[in-house]
mmCIF file of C-alpha atoms in Angstrom:
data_model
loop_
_atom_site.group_PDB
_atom_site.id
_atom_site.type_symbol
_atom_site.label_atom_id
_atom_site.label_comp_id
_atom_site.label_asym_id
_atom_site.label_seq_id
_atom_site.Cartn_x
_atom_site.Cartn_y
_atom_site.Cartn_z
ATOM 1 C CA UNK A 77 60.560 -127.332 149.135
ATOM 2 C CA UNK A 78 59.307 -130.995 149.161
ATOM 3 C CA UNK A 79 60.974 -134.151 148.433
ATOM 4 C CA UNK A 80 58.799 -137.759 147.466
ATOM 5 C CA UNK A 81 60.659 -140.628 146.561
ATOM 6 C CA UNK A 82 58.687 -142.451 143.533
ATOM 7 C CA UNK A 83 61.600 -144.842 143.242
ATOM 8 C CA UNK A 84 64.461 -145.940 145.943
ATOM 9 C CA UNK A 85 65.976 -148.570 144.826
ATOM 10 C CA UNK A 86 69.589 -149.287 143.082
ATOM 11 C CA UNK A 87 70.425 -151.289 139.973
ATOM 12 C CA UNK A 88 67.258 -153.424 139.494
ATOM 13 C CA UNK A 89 63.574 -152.873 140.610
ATOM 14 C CA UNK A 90 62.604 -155.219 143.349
ATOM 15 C CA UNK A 91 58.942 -156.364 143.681
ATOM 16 C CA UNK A 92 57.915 -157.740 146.687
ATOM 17 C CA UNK A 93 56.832 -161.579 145.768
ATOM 18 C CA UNK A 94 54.385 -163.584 147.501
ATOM 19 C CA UNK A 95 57.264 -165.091 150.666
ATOM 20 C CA UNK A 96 58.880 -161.638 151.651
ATOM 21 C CA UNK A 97 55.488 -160.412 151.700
ATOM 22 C CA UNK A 98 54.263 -163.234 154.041
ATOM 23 C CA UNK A 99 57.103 -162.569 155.759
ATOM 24 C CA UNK A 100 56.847 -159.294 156.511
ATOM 25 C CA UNK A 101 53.309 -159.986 157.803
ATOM 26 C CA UNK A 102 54.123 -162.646 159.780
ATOM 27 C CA UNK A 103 56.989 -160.097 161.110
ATOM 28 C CA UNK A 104 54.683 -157.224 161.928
ATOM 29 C CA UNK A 105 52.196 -159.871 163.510
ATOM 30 C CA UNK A 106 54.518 -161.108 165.754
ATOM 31 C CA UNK A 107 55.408 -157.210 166.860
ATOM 32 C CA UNK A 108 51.907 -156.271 167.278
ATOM 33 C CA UNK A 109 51.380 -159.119 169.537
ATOM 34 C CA UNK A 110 54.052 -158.076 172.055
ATOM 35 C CA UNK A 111 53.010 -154.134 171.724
ATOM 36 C CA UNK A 112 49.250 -156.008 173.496
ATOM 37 C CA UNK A 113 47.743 -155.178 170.167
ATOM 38 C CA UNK A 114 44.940 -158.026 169.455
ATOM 39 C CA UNK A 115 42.118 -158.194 167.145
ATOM 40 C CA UNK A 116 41.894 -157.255 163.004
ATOM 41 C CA UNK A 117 40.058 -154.178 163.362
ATOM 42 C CA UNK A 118 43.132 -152.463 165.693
ATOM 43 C CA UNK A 119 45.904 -154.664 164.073
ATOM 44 C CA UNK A 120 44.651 -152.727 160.741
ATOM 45 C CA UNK A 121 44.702 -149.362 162.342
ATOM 46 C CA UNK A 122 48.169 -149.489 164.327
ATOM 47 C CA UNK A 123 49.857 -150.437 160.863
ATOM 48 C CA UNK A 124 48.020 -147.608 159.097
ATOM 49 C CA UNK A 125 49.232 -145.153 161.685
ATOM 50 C CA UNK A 126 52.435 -146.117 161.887
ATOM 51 C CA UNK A 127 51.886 -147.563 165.690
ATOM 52 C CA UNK A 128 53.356 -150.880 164.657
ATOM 53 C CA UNK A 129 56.187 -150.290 161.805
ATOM 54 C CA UNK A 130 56.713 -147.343 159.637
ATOM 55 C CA UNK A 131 57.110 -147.569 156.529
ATOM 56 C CA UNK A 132 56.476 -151.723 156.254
ATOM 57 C CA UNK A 133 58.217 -151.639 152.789
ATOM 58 C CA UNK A 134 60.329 -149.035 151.106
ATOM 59 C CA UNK A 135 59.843 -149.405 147.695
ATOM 60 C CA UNK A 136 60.354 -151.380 144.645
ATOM 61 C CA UNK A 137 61.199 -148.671 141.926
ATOM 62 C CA UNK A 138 64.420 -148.013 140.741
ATOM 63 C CA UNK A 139 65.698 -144.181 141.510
ATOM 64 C CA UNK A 140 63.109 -141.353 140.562
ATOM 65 C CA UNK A 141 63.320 -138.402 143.374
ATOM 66 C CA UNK A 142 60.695 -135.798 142.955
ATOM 67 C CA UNK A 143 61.298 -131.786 144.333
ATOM 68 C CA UNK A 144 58.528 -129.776 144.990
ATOM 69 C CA UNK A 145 59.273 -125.945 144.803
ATOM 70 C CA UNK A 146 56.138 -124.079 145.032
ATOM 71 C CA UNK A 147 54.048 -124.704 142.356
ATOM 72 C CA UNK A 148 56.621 -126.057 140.343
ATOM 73 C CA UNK A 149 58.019 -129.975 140.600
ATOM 74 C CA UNK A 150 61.324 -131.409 138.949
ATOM 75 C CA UNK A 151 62.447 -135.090 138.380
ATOM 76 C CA UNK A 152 65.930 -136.138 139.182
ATOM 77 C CA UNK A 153 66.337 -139.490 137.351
ATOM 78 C CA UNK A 154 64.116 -141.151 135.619
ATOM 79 C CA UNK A 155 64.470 -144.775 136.785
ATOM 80 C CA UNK A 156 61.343 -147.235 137.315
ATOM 81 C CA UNK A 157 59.447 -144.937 139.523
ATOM 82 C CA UNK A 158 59.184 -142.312 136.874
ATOM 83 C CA UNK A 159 55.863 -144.272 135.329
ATOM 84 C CA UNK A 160 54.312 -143.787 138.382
ATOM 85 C CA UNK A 161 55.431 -140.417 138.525
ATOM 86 C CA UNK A 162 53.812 -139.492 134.950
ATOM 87 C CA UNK A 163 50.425 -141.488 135.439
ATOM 88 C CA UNK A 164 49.924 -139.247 138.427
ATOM 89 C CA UNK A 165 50.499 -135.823 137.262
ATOM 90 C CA UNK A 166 48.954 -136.042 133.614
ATOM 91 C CA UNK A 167 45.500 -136.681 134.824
ATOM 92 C CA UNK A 168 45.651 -133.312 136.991
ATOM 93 C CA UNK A 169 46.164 -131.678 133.468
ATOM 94 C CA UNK A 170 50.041 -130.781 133.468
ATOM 95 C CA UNK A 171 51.910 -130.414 130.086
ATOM 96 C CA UNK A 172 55.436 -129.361 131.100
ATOM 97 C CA UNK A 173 57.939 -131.687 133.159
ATOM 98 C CA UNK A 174 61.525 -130.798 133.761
ATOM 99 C CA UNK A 175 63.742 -134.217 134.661
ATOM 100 C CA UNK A 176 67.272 -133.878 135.583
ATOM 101 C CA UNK A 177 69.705 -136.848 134.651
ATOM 102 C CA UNK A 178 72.815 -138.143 136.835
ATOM 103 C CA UNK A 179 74.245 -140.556 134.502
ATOM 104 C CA UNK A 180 73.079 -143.288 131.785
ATOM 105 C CA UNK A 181 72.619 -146.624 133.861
ATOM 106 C CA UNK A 182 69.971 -148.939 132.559
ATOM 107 C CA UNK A 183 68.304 -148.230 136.535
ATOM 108 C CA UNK A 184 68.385 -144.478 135.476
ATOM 109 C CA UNK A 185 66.659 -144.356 132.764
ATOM 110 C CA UNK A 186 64.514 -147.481 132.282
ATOM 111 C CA UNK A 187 61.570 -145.718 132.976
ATOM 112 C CA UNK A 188 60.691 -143.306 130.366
ATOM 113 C CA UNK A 189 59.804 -145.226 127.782
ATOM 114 C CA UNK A 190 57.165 -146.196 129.993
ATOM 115 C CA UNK A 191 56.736 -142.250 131.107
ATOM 116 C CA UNK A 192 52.693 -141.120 129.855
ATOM 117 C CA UNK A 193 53.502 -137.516 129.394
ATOM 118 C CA UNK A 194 56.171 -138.743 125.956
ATOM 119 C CA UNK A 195 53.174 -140.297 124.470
ATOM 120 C CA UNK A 196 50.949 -137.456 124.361
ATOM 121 C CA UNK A 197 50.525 -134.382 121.597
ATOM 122 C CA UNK A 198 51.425 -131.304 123.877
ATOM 123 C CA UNK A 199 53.473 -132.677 126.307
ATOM 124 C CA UNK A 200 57.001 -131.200 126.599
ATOM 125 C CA UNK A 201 59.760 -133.187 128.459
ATOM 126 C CA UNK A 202 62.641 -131.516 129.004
ATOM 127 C CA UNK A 203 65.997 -133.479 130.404
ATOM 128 C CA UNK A 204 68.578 -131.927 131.807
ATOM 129 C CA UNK A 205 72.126 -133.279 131.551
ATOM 130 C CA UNK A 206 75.824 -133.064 131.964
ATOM 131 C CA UNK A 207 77.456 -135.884 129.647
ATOM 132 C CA UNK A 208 77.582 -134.184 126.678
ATOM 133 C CA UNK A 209 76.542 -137.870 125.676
ATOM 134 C CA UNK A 210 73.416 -138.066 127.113
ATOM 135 C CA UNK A 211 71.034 -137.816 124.083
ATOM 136 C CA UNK A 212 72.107 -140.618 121.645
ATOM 137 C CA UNK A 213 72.261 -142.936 124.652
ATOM 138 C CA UNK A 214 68.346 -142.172 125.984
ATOM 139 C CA UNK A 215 67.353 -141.697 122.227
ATOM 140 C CA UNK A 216 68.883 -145.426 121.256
ATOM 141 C CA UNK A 217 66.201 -146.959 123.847
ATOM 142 C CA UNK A 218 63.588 -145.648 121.411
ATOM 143 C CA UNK A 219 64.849 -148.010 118.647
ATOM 144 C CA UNK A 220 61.913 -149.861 117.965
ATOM 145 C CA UNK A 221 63.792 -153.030 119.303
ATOM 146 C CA UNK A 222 64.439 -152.906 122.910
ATOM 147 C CA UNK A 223 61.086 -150.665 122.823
ATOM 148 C CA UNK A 224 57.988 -150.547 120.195
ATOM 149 C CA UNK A 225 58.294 -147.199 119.001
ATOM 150 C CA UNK A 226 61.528 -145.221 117.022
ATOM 151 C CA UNK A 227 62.293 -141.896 118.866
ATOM 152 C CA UNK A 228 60.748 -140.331 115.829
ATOM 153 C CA UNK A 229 57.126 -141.961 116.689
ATOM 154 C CA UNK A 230 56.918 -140.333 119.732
ATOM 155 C CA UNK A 231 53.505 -138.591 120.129
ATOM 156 C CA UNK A 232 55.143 -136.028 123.398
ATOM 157 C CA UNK A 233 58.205 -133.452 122.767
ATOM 158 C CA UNK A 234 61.375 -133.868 124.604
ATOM 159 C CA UNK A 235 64.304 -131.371 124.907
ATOM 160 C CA UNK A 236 67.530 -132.359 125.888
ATOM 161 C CA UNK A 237 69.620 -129.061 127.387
ATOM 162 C CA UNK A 238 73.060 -129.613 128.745
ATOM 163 C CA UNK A 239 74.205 -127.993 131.827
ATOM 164 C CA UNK A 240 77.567 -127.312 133.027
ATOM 165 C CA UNK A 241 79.807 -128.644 135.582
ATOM 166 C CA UNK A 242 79.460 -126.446 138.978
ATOM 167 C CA UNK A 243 77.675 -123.618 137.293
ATOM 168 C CA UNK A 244 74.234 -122.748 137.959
ATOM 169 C CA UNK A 245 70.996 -122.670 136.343
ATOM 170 C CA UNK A 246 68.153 -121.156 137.040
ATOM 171 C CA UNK A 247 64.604 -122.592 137.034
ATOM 172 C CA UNK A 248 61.386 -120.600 137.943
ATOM 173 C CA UNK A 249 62.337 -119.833 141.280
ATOM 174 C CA UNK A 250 64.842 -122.263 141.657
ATOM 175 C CA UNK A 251 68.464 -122.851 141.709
ATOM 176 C CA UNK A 252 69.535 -125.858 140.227
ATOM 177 C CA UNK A 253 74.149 -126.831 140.417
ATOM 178 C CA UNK A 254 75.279 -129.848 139.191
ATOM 179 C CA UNK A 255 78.226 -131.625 140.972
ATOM 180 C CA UNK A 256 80.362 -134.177 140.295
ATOM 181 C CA UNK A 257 79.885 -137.621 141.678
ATOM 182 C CA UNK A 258 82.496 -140.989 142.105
ATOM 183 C CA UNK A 259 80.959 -143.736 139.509
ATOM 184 C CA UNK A 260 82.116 -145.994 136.708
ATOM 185 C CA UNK A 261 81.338 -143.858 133.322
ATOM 186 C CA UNK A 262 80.693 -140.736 135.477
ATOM 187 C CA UNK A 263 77.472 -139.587 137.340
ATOM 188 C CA UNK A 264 76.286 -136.305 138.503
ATOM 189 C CA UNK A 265 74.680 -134.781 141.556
ATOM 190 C CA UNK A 266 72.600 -131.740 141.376
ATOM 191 C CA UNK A 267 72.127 -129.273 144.716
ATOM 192 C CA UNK A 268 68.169 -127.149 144.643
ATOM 193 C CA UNK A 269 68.440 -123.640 145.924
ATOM 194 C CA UNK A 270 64.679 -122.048 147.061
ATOM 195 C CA UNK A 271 64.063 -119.119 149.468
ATOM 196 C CA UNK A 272 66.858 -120.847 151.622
ATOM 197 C CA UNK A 273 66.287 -123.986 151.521
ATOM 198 C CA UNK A 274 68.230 -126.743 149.717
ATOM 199 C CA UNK A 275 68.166 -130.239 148.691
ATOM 200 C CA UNK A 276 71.057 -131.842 147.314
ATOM 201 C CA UNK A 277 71.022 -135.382 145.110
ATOM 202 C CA UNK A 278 73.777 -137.620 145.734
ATOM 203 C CA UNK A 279 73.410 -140.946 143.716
ATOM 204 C CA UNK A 280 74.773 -142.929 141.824
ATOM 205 C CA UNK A 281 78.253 -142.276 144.129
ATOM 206 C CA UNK A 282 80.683 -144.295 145.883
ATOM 207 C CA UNK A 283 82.247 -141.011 147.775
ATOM 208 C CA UNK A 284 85.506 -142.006 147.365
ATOM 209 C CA UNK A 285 86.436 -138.730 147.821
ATOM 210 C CA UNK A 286 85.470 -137.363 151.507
ATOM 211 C CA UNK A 287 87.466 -135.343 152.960
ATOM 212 C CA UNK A 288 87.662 -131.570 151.839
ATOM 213 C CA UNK A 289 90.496 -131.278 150.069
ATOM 214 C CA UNK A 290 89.420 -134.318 147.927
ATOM 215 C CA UNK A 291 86.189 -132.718 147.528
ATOM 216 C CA UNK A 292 87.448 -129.939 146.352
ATOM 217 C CA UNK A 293 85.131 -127.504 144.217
ATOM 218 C CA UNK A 294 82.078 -130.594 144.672
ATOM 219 C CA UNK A 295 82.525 -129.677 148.487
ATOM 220 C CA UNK A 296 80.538 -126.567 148.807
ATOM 221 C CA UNK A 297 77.377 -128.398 147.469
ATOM 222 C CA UNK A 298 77.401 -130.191 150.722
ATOM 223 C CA UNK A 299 77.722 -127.741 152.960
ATOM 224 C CA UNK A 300 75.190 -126.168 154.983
ATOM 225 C CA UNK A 301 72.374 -128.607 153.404
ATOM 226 C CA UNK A 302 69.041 -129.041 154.926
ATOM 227 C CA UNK A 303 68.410 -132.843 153.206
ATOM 228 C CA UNK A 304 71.541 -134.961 151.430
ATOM 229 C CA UNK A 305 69.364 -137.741 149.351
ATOM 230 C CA UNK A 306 72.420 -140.172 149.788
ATOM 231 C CA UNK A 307 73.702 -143.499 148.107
ATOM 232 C CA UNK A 308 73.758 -145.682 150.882
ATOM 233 C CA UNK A 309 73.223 -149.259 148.812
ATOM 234 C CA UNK A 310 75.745 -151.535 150.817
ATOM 235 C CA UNK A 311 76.818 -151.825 153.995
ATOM 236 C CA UNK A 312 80.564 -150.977 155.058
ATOM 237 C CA UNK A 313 81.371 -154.635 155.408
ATOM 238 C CA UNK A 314 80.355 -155.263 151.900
ATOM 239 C CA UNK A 315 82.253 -152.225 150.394
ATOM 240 C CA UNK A 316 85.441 -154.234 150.391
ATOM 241 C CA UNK A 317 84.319 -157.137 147.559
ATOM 242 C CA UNK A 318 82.808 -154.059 145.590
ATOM 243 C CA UNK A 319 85.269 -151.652 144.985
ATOM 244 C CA UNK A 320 84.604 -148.908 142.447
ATOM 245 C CA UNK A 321 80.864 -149.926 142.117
ATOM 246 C CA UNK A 322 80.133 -146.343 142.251
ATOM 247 C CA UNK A 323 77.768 -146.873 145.717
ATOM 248 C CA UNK A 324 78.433 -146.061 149.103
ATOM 249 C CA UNK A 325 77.531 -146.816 152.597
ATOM 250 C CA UNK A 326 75.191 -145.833 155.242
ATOM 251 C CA UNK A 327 78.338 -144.481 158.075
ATOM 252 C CA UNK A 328 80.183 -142.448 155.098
ATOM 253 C CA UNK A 329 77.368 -140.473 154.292
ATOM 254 C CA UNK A 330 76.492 -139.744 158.412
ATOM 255 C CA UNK A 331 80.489 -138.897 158.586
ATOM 256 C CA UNK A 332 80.085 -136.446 155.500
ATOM 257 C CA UNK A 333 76.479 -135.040 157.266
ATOM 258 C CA UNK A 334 78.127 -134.114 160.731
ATOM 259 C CA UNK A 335 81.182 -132.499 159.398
ATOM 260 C CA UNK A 336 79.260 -129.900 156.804
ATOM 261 C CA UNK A 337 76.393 -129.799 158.626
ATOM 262 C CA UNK A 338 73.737 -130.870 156.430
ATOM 263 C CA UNK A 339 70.579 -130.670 158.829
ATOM 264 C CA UNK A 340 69.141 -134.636 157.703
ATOM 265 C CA UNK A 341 70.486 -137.155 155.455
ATOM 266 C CA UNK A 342 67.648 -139.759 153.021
ATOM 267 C CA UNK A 343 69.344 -142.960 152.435
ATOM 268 C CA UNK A 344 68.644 -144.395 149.395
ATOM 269 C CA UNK A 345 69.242 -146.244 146.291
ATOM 270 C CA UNK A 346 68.545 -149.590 147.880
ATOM 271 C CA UNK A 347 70.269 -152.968 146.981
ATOM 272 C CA UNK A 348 67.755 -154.820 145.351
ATOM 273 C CA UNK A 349 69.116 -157.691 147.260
ATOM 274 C CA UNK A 350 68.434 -155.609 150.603
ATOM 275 C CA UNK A 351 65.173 -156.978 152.783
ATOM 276 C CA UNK A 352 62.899 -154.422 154.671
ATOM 277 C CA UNK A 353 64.624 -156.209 157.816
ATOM 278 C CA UNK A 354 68.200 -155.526 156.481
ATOM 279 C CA UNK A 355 66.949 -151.964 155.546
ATOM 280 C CA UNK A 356 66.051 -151.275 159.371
ATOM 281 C CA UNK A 357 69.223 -152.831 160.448
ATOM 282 C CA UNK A 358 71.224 -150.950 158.206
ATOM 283 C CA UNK A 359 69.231 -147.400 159.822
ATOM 284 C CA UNK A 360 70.115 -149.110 163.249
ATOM 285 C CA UNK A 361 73.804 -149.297 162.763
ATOM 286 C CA UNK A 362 74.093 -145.780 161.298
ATOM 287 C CA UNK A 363 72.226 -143.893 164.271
ATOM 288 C CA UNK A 364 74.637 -145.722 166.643
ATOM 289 C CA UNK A 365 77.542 -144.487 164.210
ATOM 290 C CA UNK A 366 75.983 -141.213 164.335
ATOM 291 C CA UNK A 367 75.858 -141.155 168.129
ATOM 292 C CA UNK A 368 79.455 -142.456 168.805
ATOM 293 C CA UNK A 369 81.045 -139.512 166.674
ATOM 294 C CA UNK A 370 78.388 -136.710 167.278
ATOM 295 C CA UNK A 371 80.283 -135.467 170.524
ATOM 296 C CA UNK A 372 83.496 -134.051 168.201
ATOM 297 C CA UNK A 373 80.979 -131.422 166.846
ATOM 298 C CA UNK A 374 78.694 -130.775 169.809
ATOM 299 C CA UNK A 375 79.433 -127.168 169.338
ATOM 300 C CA UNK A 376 78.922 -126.904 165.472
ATOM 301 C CA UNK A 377 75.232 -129.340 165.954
ATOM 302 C CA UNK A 378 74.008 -127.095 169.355
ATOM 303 C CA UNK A 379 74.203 -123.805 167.601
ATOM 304 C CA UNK A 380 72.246 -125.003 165.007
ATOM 305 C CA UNK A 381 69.620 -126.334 167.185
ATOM 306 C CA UNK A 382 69.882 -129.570 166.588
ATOM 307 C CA UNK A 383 72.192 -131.120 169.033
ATOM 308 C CA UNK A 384 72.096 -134.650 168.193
ATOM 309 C CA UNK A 385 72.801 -134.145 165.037
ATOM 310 C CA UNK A 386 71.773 -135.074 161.370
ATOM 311 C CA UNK A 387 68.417 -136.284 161.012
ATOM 312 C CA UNK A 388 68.469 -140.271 158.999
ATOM 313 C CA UNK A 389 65.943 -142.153 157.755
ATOM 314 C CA UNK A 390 65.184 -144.570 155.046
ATOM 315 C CA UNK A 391 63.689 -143.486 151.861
ATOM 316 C CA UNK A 392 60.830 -145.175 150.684
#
């Protein structure tokens, strides 16, 4: 299994304009200098490699994760990034795509009216759901007011199938569970089962409920994970002025990772508001979380080979 992030960020897209980028360069300047990197030519290939900062940016999208199993790739949301996602994969001559939907919000699903393969006699789209909901409220974008076209007009196919709560469904190879996530209106996770290996999609959630017993039957989804793609939009301090928001925070979702022992934790869904140097600082401050509560489950983290725990990183 493989997991590519065409979209990371949370409520809004976020396109880099013309003073973060100048900022950013005049940031990664100023590093390269004091690394004793000089010249264009080897500025240009430290940056490429990664020797200077990696990534530089993380994305502008709104929330579109992409799993790879085998030959076979599914969509979870279909946010911004999801054009990108389309113009890529119908030139390569593929007529089937399978998209699974967490919830409604205008960053979920802005992006399919925009999505190639919907256009095009022979394309199927299938969209997987839980809110029973789901179809009037991704149909109604197609109204040929906030969009061109009626739903009617559109050249592609699209399938909505509803899934249930906790029960799962099989998909080629696959194992696909949906689980329930804390957000306004309601928002779902889904967990991907392949030849042992598993992927889990947390977003849009606030995690609210953490410990086990308030888990409850949306607990064993996190357990024993090898990635958690993770809503970490805000940082703790900012949690308090945004109470049921329905997005969480960098620390809770390390705290959740050591205890169940999910192997590495992607956080994601990035405040639009959030700058690349934010975004680091915001990586910084959960390692040193991770490091100052790691010790309680040495044990657990050395059996499994991994004794400093959870892997983290930024998606981008």
């Amino acid at each position: 299994m493989k997991v590519k992030f065409w979209g990371t960020r949370g409520s809004l897209p976020q396109p880099t304009n013309q003073d973060e980028f100048l900022s950013v360069l005049d940031g990664l300047i100023a590093k390269s200098k004091s690394m004793g990197i000089h010249g264009l030519r080897t500025f240009q290939m430290a940056l490429k490699n990664g020797q200077i900062e990696s990534p530089v940016v993380f994305g502008g999208n709104t929330t579109c994760t992409e799993i790879q199993c085998g030959e076979r790739f599914f969509f979870v949301d279909m946010g911004s990034g999801l054009r990108e996602a389309g113009s890529f994969y119908i030139p390569k001559g593929h007529k089937e795509f399978h998209i699974f939907l967490t919830h409604m919000h205008w960053d979920h699903i802005m992006g399919l009216p925009f999505f190639v393969p919907v256009h095009v006699p022979g394309c199927k789209t299938y969209i997987y759901h839980v809110h029973k909901n789901a179809p009037e409220h991704v149909k109604i974008n197609f109204n040929g007011i906030n969009f061109p076209l009626n739903y009617s007009q559109l050249a592609g196919a699209i399938e909505f199938v509803q899934l249930k709560l906790h029960q799962p469904f099989s998909i080629a190879d696959a194992t696909v569970t949906p689980f329930a996530l804390d957000h306004p209106g309601g928002s779902f996770g889904f967990r991907f089962d392949r030849n042992g290996k598993s992927v889990a999609i947390g977003v849009d959630g606030e995690y609210k409920r953490i410990s086990r017993k308030d888990l409850g039957p949306d607990l064993q989804f996190y357990q024993n994970l090898d990635l958690l793609v993770f809503d970490a939009q805000y940082e703790i301090s900012e949690l308090i002025s945004r109470f049921d928001w329905g997005h969480s925070s960098p620390t809770i979702g390390i705290d959740l990772a050591i205890r169940e022992g999910i192997r590495a934790i992607a956080l994601t869904h990035h405040d639009p508001w959030s700058s690349p140097v934010k975004l680091r600082r915001m990586l910084g401050e959960a390692e040193a979380h991770l490091k100052s509560q790691i010790s309680t489950y040495s044990a657990e983290w050395s059996a499994r080979g991994q004794p400093d725990g959870p892997k983290i990183f930024n998606a981008y």
